[in-house]
Short mmCIF file of C-alpha atoms in Angstrom, two decimals:
data_model
loop_
_atom_site.label_atom_id
_atom_site.label_comp_id
_atom_site.label_asym_id
_atom_site.label_seq_id
_atom_site.Cartn_x
_atom_site.Cartn_y
_atom_site.Cartn_z
CA UNK T 1 103.84 84.70 80.92
CA UNK T 2 104.40 85.20 84.66
CA UNK T 3 105.73 88.64 85.57
CA UNK T 4 109.08 88.82 87.33
CA UNK T 5 107.85 91.77 89.41
CA UNK T 6 104.28 92.56 90.45
CA UNK T 7 103.56 95.48 92.75
CA UNK T 8 99.99 96.04 93.89
CA UNK T 9 99.03 99.03 96.04
CA UNK T 10 102.48 99.17 97.64
CA UNK T 11 102.90 101.73 100.38
CA UNK T 12 105.81 102.21 102.76
CA UNK T 13 105.46 104.30 105.90
CA UNK T 14 108.29 105.04 108.30
CA UNK T 15 107.51 105.95 111.89
CA UNK T 16 109.64 107.75 114.45
CA UNK T 17 107.73 108.26 117.68
CA UNK T 18 104.53 110.06 116.76
CA UNK T 19 105.90 111.21 113.39
CA UNK T 20 105.02 109.30 110.21
CA UNK T 21 106.53 109.67 106.75
CA UNK T 22 104.99 107.91 103.75
CA UNK T 23 107.90 107.20 101.36
CA UNK T 24 105.76 105.22 98.87
CA UNK T 25 102.13 106.19 98.46
CA UNK T 26 100.58 103.46 96.32
CA UNK T 27 102.72 101.81 93.65
CA UNK T 28 101.13 99.58 91.01
CA UNK T 29 103.37 98.20 88.27
CA UNK T 30 104.82 95.03 86.81
CA UNK T 31 108.00 93.96 85.00
CA UNK T 32 107.97 91.13 82.49
CA UNK T 33 110.77 88.61 81.87
CA UNK T 34 113.50 90.11 79.69
CA UNK T 35 112.55 93.75 80.29
CA UNK T 36 115.20 96.41 80.97
CA UNK T 37 113.58 99.03 83.19
CA UNK T 38 115.12 102.17 84.67
CA UNK T 39 113.55 103.73 87.75
CA UNK T 40 114.43 107.41 87.67
CA UNK T 41 113.70 110.23 90.09
CA UNK T 42 115.33 112.98 92.15
CA UNK T 43 116.75 112.57 95.63
CA UNK T 44 113.94 111.96 98.10
CA UNK T 45 111.50 110.76 95.45
CA UNK T 46 111.14 107.27 96.91
CA UNK T 47 113.33 105.37 94.47
CA UNK T 48 115.73 104.14 97.18
CA UNK T 49 112.79 102.88 99.24
CA UNK T 50 111.44 101.16 96.14
CA UNK T 51 114.86 99.59 95.50
CA UNK T 52 114.92 98.21 99.06
CA UNK T 53 111.51 96.63 98.54
CA UNK T 54 112.39 95.20 95.12
CA UNK T 55 115.57 93.76 96.60
CA UNK T 56 113.67 92.16 99.52
CA UNK T 57 115.70 94.27 101.93
CA UNK T 58 112.40 95.57 103.36
CA UNK T 59 108.68 94.79 103.09
CA UNK T 60 105.71 97.05 102.29
CA UNK T 61 103.60 98.60 105.01
CA UNK T 62 100.62 97.90 102.76
CA UNK T 63 100.14 96.11 99.44
CA UNK T 64 101.77 93.12 97.74
CA UNK T 65 105.12 92.48 96.12
CA UNK T 66 105.34 89.23 94.13
CA UNK T 67 108.82 88.34 92.82
CA UNK T 68 108.97 85.56 90.22
CA UNK T 69 105.87 83.98 91.73
CA UNK T 70 106.86 84.41 95.40
CA UNK T 71 104.71 86.79 97.47
CA UNK T 72 107.30 88.53 99.64
CA UNK T 73 105.01 91.00 101.38
CA UNK T 74 104.73 89.30 104.76
CA UNK T 75 107.86 87.14 104.90
CA UNK T 76 110.25 87.16 107.84
CA UNK T 77 113.93 88.07 107.49
CA UNK T 78 115.13 84.48 107.04
CA UNK T 79 112.70 83.88 104.19
CA UNK T 80 113.58 87.22 102.59
CA UNK T 81 117.28 86.36 102.79
CA UNK T 82 116.64 83.06 101.04
CA UNK T 83 114.78 84.82 98.22
CA UNK T 84 117.52 87.45 97.90
CA UNK T 85 120.13 84.75 97.50
CA UNK T 86 118.06 82.68 95.07
CA UNK T 87 116.16 85.22 92.99
CA UNK T 88 118.09 88.52 92.92
CA UNK T 89 121.52 89.62 91.73
CA UNK T 90 122.62 92.97 93.18
CA UNK T 91 124.93 95.58 91.62
CA UNK T 92 125.62 98.65 93.76
CA UNK T 93 127.27 102.03 93.30
CA UNK T 94 129.92 100.92 95.77
CA UNK T 95 131.29 97.69 94.34
CA UNK T 96 131.39 95.89 97.73
CA UNK T 97 134.28 93.66 96.68
CA UNK T 98 136.54 92.17 99.36
CA UNK T 99 139.97 93.73 98.73
CA UNK T 100 141.97 90.73 99.96
CA UNK T 101 140.24 88.31 97.58
CA UNK T 102 140.80 87.75 93.87
CA UNK T 103 138.08 88.47 91.34
CA UNK T 104 137.37 84.75 91.16
CA UNK T 105 136.98 84.42 94.93
CA UNK T 106 134.74 87.50 95.11
CA UNK T 107 132.42 86.05 92.46
CA UNK T 108 132.35 82.68 94.23
CA UNK T 109 130.97 84.14 97.48
CA UNK T 110 127.23 83.87 96.74
CA UNK T 111 127.78 80.22 95.83
CA UNK T 112 129.59 79.62 99.12
CA UNK T 113 126.50 80.90 100.96
CA UNK T 114 124.34 78.66 98.77
CA UNK T 115 126.37 75.58 99.73
CA UNK T 116 127.71 74.86 96.23
CA UNK T 117 130.75 72.57 96.06
CA UNK T 118 134.20 74.13 95.61
CA UNK T 119 134.80 72.69 92.14
CA UNK T 120 131.42 73.86 90.85
CA UNK T 121 131.90 77.30 92.47
CA UNK T 122 135.17 77.84 90.66
CA UNK T 123 133.76 76.69 87.33
CA UNK T 124 130.68 78.89 87.56
CA UNK T 125 132.61 81.93 88.83
CA UNK T 126 135.16 81.64 86.01
CA UNK T 127 132.32 81.37 83.47
CA UNK T 128 130.60 84.46 84.92
CA UNK T 129 133.83 86.49 84.74
CA UNK T 130 134.36 85.35 81.17
CA UNK T 131 130.79 86.45 80.37
CA UNK T 132 131.63 90.03 81.47
CA UNK T 133 134.93 90.12 79.59
CA UNK T 134 137.33 89.40 82.47
CA UNK T 135 138.53 85.89 81.64
CA UNK T 136 142.13 87.17 81.87
CA UNK T 137 141.63 88.84 85.27
CA UNK T 138 140.53 85.91 87.46
CA UNK T 139 143.50 86.19 89.83
CA UNK T 140 143.56 89.99 90.09
CA UNK T 141 142.49 91.66 93.33
CA UNK T 142 140.17 94.71 93.27
CA UNK T 143 143.08 97.12 93.82
CA UNK T 144 144.66 95.82 90.61
CA UNK T 145 141.56 96.57 88.53
CA UNK T 146 140.07 99.78 87.15
CA UNK T 147 136.74 101.05 88.45
CA UNK T 148 134.96 99.73 85.38
CA UNK T 149 136.60 96.33 85.78
CA UNK T 150 135.64 96.22 89.46
CA UNK T 151 132.03 96.90 88.52
CA UNK T 152 132.24 94.09 85.95
CA UNK T 153 133.38 91.77 88.74
CA UNK T 154 130.37 92.93 90.76
CA UNK T 155 128.09 92.18 87.80
CA UNK T 156 129.64 88.71 87.44
CA UNK T 157 129.01 88.09 91.15
CA UNK T 158 125.38 89.16 90.66
CA UNK T 159 124.96 86.80 87.70
CA UNK T 160 126.69 83.71 89.10
CA UNK T 161 123.58 82.41 90.86
CA UNK T 162 121.49 82.79 87.67
CA UNK T 163 118.94 85.08 89.37
CA UNK T 164 115.51 85.94 87.99
CA UNK T 165 116.22 89.66 88.48
CA UNK T 166 119.34 91.79 88.13
CA UNK T 167 118.85 94.85 90.36
CA UNK T 168 121.34 97.69 89.86
CA UNK T 169 121.39 100.67 92.24
CA UNK T 170 123.21 103.67 90.69
CA UNK T 171 125.77 101.26 89.16
CA UNK T 172 127.69 104.01 87.32
CA UNK T 173 127.71 106.56 90.14
CA UNK T 174 131.40 106.03 90.99
CA UNK T 175 132.69 105.58 87.43
CA UNK T 176 134.37 107.89 84.95
CA UNK T 177 132.78 108.44 81.55
CA UNK T 178 134.71 105.68 79.79
CA UNK T 179 133.96 103.10 82.50
CA UNK T 180 130.33 104.22 82.55
CA UNK T 181 130.11 103.59 78.81
CA UNK T 182 131.67 100.13 79.23
CA UNK T 183 129.39 99.06 82.09
CA UNK T 184 126.24 100.34 80.37
CA UNK T 185 127.34 98.46 77.27
CA UNK T 186 127.54 95.32 79.39
CA UNK T 187 123.97 95.88 80.63
CA UNK T 188 122.90 96.30 77.00
CA UNK T 189 124.50 92.93 76.18
CA UNK T 190 122.85 91.23 79.16
CA UNK T 191 119.47 92.65 78.17
CA UNK T 192 119.96 91.49 74.59
CA UNK T 193 120.68 88.00 75.98
CA UNK T 194 117.31 88.04 77.77
CA UNK T 195 118.20 89.17 81.29
CA UNK T 196 115.59 91.02 83.33
CA UNK T 197 117.18 94.23 84.63
CA UNK T 198 115.86 96.97 86.90
CA UNK T 199 118.25 99.90 87.22
CA UNK T 200 117.81 102.69 89.79
CA UNK T 201 119.26 106.03 88.70
CA UNK T 202 118.88 109.80 88.84
CA UNK T 203 120.72 110.29 85.54
CA UNK T 204 118.55 110.71 82.41
CA UNK T 205 121.38 109.58 80.11
CA UNK T 206 121.69 106.31 82.02
CA UNK T 207 117.93 105.77 82.14
CA UNK T 208 117.71 106.33 78.36
CA UNK T 209 119.67 103.10 77.78
CA UNK T 210 116.77 101.07 79.19
CA UNK T 211 113.77 100.13 77.08
CA UNK T 212 111.32 101.46 79.66
CA UNK T 213 111.46 104.23 82.26
CA UNK T 214 109.43 104.45 85.45
CA UNK T 215 109.54 108.03 86.72
CA UNK T 216 108.97 108.28 90.47
CA UNK T 217 108.32 111.46 92.44
CA UNK T 218 106.92 112.07 95.89
CA UNK T 219 106.37 108.34 96.42
CA UNK T 220 104.32 107.80 93.26
CA UNK T 221 105.04 106.58 89.74
CA UNK T 222 104.23 109.69 87.72
CA UNK T 223 105.18 108.32 84.30
CA UNK T 224 105.67 104.89 82.71
CA UNK T 225 107.19 105.35 79.27
CA UNK T 226 108.79 103.27 76.56
CA UNK T 227 112.15 104.63 75.40
CA UNK T 228 114.40 104.11 72.40
CA UNK T 229 116.76 101.99 74.49
CA UNK T 230 118.40 98.80 73.28
CA UNK T 231 115.79 96.20 72.33
CA UNK T 232 116.37 92.59 73.44
CA UNK T 233 116.94 90.14 70.62
#
């Protein structure tokens, strides 16, 4: 089975004048289809840099990153943008919903960029919102939804293109405890349905929901452990 993520000797160095900072110092790991992996580490550990690479928002200074069979390591920005739109669904701490648009219109946006027809966009966006439990909220704007509901809209938007990878960056960071429970329950359901999820977090309780934890510190993966998280069926 082809891995969704393959990282080989990945390093990332930032330069400012004569000063260099190595944010990632040699990452080797892989993620298989259907895995639910949490990347956990303190502030400054390198997890945000790793998230940017996994999301094709940046490229390694050294090493290889292969996403669902595509070697992204030396691609230009146009090619990276095409892979982001085709292969990755993003969920962020800030929901990044357009306040003037309904939930349905927000979820349609990735399909607009992909050139999908209006009728198909609406059908797929409505199905994605139904999948996350918001079939009755299609015409609500973000300001009319709770924080947990807004994050569900963001998840539906991430899923609507049927990406190979769902990449979540601190997705519960702006949520209260009840909304956090609801959104993590949704990730559990998506994992059980076979989705490949990589979640970036600094919270051990959130990471414990995943079936596997990658602990990162000082630019290195210091631990790769299986947890008692929800097992995909």
